[in-house]
Structure formats: C-alpha cells, structure tokens
CSV table of C-alpha atoms in Angstrom, one decimal:
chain,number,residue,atom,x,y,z
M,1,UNK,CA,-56.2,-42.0,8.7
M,2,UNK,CA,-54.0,-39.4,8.2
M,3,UNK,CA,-54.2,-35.5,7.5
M,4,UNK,CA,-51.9,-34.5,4.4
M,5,UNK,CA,-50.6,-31.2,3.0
M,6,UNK,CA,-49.9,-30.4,-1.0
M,7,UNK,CA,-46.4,-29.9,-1.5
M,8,UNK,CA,-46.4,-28.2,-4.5
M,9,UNK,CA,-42.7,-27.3,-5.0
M,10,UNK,CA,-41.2,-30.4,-3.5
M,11,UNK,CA,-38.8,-29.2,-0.8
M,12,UNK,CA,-40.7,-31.5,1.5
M,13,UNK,CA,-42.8,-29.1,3.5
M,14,UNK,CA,-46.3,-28.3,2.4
M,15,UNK,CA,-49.5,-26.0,3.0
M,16,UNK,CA,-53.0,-26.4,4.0
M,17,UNK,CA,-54.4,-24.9,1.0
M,18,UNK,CA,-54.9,-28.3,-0.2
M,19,UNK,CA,-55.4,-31.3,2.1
M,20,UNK,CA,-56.4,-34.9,1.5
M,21,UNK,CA,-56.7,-37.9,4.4
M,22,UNK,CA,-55.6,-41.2,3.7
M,23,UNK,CA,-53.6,-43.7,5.5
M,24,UNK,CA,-50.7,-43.4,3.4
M,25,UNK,CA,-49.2,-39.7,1.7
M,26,UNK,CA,-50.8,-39.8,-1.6
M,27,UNK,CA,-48.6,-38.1,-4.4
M,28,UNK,CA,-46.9,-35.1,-4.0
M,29,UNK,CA,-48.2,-34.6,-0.3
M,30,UNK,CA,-46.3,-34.8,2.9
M,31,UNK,CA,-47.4,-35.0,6.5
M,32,UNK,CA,-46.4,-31.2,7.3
M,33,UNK,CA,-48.4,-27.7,6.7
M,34,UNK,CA,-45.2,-25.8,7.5
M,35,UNK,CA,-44.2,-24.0,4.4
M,36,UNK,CA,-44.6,-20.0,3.7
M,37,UNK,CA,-44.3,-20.6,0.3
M,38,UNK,CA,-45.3,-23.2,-2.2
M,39,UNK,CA,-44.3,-22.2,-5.3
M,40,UNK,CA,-40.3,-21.9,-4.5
M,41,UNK,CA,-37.9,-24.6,-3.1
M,42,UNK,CA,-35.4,-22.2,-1.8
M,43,UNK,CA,-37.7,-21.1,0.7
M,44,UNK,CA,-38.7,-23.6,3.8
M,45,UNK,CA,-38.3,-23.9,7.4
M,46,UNK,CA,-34.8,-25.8,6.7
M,47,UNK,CA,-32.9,-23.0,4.5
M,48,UNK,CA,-30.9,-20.0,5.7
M,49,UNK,CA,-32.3,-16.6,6.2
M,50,UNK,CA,-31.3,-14.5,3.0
M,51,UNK,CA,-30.4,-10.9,4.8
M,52,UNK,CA,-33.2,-8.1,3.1
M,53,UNK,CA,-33.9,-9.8,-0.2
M,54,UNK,CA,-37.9,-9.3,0.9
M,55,UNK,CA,-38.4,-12.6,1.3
M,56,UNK,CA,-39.0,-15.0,4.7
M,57,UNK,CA,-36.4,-17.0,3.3
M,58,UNK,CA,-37.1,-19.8,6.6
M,59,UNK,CA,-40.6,-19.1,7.1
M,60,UNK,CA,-40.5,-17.9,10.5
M,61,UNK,CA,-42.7,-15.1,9.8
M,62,UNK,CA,-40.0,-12.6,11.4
M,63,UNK,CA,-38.2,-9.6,9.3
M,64,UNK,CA,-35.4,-10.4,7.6
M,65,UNK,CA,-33.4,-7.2,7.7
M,66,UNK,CA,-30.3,-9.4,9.5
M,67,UNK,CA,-28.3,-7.8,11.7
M,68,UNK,CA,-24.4,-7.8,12.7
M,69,UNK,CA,-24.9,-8.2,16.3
M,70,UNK,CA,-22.7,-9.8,18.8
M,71,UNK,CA,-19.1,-11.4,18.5
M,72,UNK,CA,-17.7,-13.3,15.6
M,73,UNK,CA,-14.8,-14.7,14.6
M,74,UNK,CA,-12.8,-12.6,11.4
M,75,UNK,CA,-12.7,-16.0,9.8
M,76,UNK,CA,-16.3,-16.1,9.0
M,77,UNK,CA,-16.1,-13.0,6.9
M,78,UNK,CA,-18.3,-13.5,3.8
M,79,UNK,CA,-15.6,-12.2,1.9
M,80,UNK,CA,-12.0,-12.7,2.5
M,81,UNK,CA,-9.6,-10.9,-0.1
M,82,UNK,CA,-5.7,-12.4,0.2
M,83,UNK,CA,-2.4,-10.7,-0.7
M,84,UNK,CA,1.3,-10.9,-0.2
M,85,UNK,CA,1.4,-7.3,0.3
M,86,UNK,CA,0.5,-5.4,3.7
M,87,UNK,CA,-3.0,-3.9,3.0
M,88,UNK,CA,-2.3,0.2,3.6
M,89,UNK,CA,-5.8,1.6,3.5
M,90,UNK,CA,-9.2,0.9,2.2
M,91,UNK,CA,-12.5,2.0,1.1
M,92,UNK,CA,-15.8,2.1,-0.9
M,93,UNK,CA,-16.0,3.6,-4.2
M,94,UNK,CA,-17.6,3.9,-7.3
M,95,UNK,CA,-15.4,3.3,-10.0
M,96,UNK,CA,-17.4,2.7,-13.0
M,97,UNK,CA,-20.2,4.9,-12.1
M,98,UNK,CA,-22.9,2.2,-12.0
M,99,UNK,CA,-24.1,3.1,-9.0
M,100,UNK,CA,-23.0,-0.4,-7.3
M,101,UNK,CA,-20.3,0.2,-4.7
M,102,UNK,CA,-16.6,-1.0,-5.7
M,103,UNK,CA,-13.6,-2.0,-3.4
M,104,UNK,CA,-10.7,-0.4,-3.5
M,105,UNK,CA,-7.7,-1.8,-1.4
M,106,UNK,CA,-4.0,-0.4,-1.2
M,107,UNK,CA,-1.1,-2.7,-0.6
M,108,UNK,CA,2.6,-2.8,-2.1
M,109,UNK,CA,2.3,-0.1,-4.6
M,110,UNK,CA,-1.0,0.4,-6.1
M,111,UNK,CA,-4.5,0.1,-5.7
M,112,UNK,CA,-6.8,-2.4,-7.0
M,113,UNK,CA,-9.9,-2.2,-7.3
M,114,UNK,CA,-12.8,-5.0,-7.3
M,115,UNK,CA,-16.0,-3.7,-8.8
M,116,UNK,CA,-19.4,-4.3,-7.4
M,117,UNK,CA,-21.4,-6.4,-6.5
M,118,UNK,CA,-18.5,-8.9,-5.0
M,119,UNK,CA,-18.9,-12.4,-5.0
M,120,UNK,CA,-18.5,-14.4,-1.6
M,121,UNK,CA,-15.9,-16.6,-1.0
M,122,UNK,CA,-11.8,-16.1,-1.2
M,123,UNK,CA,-10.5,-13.9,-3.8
M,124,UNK,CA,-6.7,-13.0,-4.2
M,125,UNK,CA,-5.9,-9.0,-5.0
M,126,UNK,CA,-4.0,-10.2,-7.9
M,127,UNK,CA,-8.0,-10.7,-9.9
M,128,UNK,CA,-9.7,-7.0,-9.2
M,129,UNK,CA,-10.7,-5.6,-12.3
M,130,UNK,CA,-8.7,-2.5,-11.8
M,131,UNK,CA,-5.2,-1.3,-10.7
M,132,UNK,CA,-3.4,1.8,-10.7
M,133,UNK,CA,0.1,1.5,-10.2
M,134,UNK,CA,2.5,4.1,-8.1
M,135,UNK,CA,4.9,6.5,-10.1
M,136,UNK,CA,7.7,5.6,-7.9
M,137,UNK,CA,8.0,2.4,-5.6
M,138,UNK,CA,9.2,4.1,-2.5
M,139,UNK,CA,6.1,6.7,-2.8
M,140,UNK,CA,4.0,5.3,-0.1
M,141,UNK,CA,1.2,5.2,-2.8
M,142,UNK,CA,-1.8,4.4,-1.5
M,143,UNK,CA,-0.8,4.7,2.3
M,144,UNK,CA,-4.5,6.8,2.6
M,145,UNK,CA,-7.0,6.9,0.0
M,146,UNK,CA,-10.9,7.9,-0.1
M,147,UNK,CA,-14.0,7.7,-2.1
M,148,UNK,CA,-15.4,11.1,-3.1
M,149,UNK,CA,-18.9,11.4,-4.2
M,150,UNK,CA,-18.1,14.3,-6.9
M,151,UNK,CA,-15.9,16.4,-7.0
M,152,UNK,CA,-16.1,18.1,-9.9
M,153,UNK,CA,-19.8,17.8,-10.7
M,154,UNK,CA,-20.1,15.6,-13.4
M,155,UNK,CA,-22.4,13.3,-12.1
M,156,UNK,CA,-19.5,10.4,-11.6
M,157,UNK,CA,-17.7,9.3,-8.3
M,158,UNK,CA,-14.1,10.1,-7.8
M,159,UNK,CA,-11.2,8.5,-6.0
M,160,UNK,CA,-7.8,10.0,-4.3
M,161,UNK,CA,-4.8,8.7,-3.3
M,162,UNK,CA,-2.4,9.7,-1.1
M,163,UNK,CA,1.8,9.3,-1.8
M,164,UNK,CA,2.5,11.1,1.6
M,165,UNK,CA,6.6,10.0,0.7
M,166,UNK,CA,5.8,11.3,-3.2
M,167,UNK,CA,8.8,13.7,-4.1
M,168,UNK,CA,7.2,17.5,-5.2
M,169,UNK,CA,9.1,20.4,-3.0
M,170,UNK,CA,11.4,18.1,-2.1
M,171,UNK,CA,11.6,14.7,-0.1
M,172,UNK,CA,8.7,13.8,1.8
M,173,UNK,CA,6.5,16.5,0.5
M,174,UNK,CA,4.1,14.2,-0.3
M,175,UNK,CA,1.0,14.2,-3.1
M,176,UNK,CA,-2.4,13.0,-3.3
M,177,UNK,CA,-4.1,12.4,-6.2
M,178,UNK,CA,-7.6,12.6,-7.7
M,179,UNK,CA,-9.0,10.6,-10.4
M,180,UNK,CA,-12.1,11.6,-11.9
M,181,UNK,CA,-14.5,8.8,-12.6
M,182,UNK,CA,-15.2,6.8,-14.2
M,183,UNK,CA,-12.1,4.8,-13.7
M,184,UNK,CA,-10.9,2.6,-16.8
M,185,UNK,CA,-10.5,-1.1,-16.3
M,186,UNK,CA,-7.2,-2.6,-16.1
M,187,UNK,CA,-3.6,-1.2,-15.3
M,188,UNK,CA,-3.0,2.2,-15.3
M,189,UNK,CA,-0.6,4.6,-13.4
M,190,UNK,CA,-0.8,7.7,-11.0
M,191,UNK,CA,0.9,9.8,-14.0
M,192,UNK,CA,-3.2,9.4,-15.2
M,193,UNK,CA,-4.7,11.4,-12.5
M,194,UNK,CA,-6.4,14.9,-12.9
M,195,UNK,CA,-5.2,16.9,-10.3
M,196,UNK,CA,-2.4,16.5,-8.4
M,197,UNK,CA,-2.4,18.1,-4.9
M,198,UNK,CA,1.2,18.6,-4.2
M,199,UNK,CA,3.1,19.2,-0.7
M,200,UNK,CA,6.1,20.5,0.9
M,201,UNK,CA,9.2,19.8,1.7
M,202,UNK,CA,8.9,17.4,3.8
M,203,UNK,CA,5.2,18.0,5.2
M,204,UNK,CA,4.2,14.2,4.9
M,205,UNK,CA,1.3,15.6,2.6
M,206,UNK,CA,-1.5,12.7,1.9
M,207,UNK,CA,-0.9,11.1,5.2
M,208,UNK,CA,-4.4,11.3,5.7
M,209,UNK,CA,-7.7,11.9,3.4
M,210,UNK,CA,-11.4,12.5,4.3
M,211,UNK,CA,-14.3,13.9,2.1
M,212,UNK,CA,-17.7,15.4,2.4
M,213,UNK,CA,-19.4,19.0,1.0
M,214,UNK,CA,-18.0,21.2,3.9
M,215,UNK,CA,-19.7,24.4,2.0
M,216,UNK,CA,-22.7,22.8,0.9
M,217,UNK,CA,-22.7,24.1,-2.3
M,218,UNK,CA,-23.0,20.4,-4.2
M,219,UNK,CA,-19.9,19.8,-4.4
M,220,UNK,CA,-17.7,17.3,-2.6
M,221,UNK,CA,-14.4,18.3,-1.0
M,222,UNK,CA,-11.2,16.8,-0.4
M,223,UNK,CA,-9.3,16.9,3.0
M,224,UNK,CA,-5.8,16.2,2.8
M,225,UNK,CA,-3.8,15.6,6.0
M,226,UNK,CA,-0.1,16.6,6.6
M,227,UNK,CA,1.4,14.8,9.2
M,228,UNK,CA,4.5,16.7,8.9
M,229,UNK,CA,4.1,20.0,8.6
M,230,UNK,CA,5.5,23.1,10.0
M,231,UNK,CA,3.7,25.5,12.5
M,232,UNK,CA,4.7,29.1,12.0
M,233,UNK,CA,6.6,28.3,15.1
M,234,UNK,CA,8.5,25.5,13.3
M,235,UNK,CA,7.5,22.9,14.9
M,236,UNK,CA,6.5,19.5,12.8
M,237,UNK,CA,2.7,19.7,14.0
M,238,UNK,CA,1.3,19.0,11.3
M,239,UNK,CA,-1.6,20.7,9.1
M,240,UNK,CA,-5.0,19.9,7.9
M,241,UNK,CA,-5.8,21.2,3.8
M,242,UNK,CA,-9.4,21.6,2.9
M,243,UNK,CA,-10.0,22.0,-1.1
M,244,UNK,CA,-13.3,23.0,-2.6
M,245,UNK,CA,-14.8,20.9,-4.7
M,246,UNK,CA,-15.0,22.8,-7.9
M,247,UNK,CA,-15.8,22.0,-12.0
M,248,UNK,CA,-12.1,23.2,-12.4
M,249,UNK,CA,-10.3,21.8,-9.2
C-alpha cells in the first residue's frame, strides 16, 4: 500500500494535511506532499518564481525578492520597445500623476510616452499613449529629457525636454522645455509647454538635463546643460544652469 497526499487544487502536487493509503491514488490524491499551497494552481514546485509578488510562487521556501545578477543576453529583456527612429534619450516619469511610473522615450522628433504599468512582450513606439511632437524638425527635440518630481509644487510630476538645436538667440541656442503634469493623452506639441528655458546664440542649451531639490526647500530643480557655451574667456566650454524650483518658475 501506498501513502497519498490531497491535492486540492489539482496542479498535481499535494500536501500532508490530508493522507489516505491505498494501493492505488484514490480521487483527487497524488503520490507527492510537495506543494506550499493547496488552494492555488499557479503555485507548485513546477512554475516560475514571480519576482516580489509575496508569494513562494515554486515552493522552495526561499525569498522571492529576484535579483538582476549576472550576465544576460539584451534579447531576453522583458520588455522590448521597437522603432524606425534612433532612440535619443530616455527615462521614468509620471505622466498622468497616478503614481505608477510611465516611459518616456525620444526618437525622430518627439517623445512618446507609454504609461504604467507596461505590459511584457514587444511593443512598437508607434502605440504609447502619449506624444508630444517637436516645434521644428531639425530641433533636436528630445536629444535629453528628465523626469522631475515637482517642480512647481502642485503635487504632480513634471517632464522637460531638451531642443539643444531649438532656434531662440539665434541658431543653436538651444531650449528645454517643461511640462507641468499631468500630461494629456494623445498628440500634442512643444508650443504646449509651461516654461520655456531659452539659450544663447549658439550655447547648445538642453544638451543635457538632470533634476533633484539642490536647496532643499521642497521643490525640485532643473539642471540644464550647455554644451556650447562661452567662458568669459571665449572659449566654447560649456556651462551648467541650475533653476529653482518655484510655484512660478
């Protein structure tokens, strides 16, 4: 006779709560004690680990706050987000203010953006939920861009974009804007933003962007970097322009 283990759910693995001998598996018992729970199928010793959903997903009684760790091929991404365009620049964001991190990718001229959460699999640019186009094509809109926390204290995210090419005080000067949040759905254009952060003749202006609250005063601020521009001495060495964040900015 045989030793056999209730399996309630009917993934094929059981537990010893309930046991019954015979010589043959009576019904709905199997010949194993091994799983962790019996009340759901999508967890056994066969299934995939499910990274920090607070579950033992494969019942191997370890923590399942997963890891990157070690090589890996790009290919195996869990997302993969195609394009005909070269991507420019890239970050986190939160778009609608839900709280749920969006995606925000530059390429051609504009940025889309895919709100969160994002499904696996292959998605194409062409489907994000939001895309804000360039004022003029040869702008380099979108060459940087950045998430900003708030920058104006309203309690929603922000986004800015850098045009370092963007015509102001001449060619090249360069412009980044700022979008307060939450962003609307759909296609939109630069001529939408709410400030405008302009440059100089040809300072390159928006080459680079970076946020945090420098100042500590519960604002975030906006960094804007000018690949381009003059040194009192002349020379193209470029500058770095910190702006406050401020209700008014």
């Amino acid at each position: 006779e045989t030793v056999w283990y209730r399996d309630n759910d009917k993934d094929g693995y059981g537990t010893a709560i309930e046991t019954k001998v015979d010589c043959a598996p009576p019904h709905g018992f199997v010949g194993n004690a091994l799983d962790c729970d019996d009340t759901n199928i999508d967890v056994n010793p066969s299934v995939n680990e499910v990274c920090n959903n607070g579950l033992d997903d494969n019942c191997d009684e370890s923590p399942n706050q997963c890891k990157l760790s070690g090589n890996h091929s790009i290919t195996s991404s869990d997302i993969s987000i195609i394009n005909t365009n070269p991507v420019k620049s890239m970050d986190s964001v939160d778009a609608n203010n839900d709280q749920i991190d969006d995606l925000a990718i530059a390429s051609g001229n504009s940025v889309s953006i895919f709100l969160g959460p994002l499904e696996t699999g292959t998605q194409d640019l062409s489907s994000a939920d939001i895309q804000i186009n360039g004022e003029n094509v040869g702008d380099a809109f979108g060459y940087s861009l950045v998430g900003i926390s708030d920058i104006n204290g309203d309690q929603a995210a922000d986004i800015a974009i850098g045009a370092y090419l963007a015509e102001s005080d001449g060619p090249g000067a360069g412009k980044t804007y700022i979008f307060y949040g939450p962003i609307p759905s759909g296609i939109s254009s630069a001529s939408i933003a709410n400030v405008v952060l302009s440059g100089k003749f040809a300072d390159w202006s928006g080459t680079n962007l970076a946020s945090s609250n420098m100042n500590q005063d519960g604002f975030s601020d906006i960094l804007v970097g000018a690949r381009q521009a003059h040194a009192p001495s002349g020379a193209a060495s470029g500058c770095v322009y910190l702006f406050f964040g401020t209700p008014t900015l």
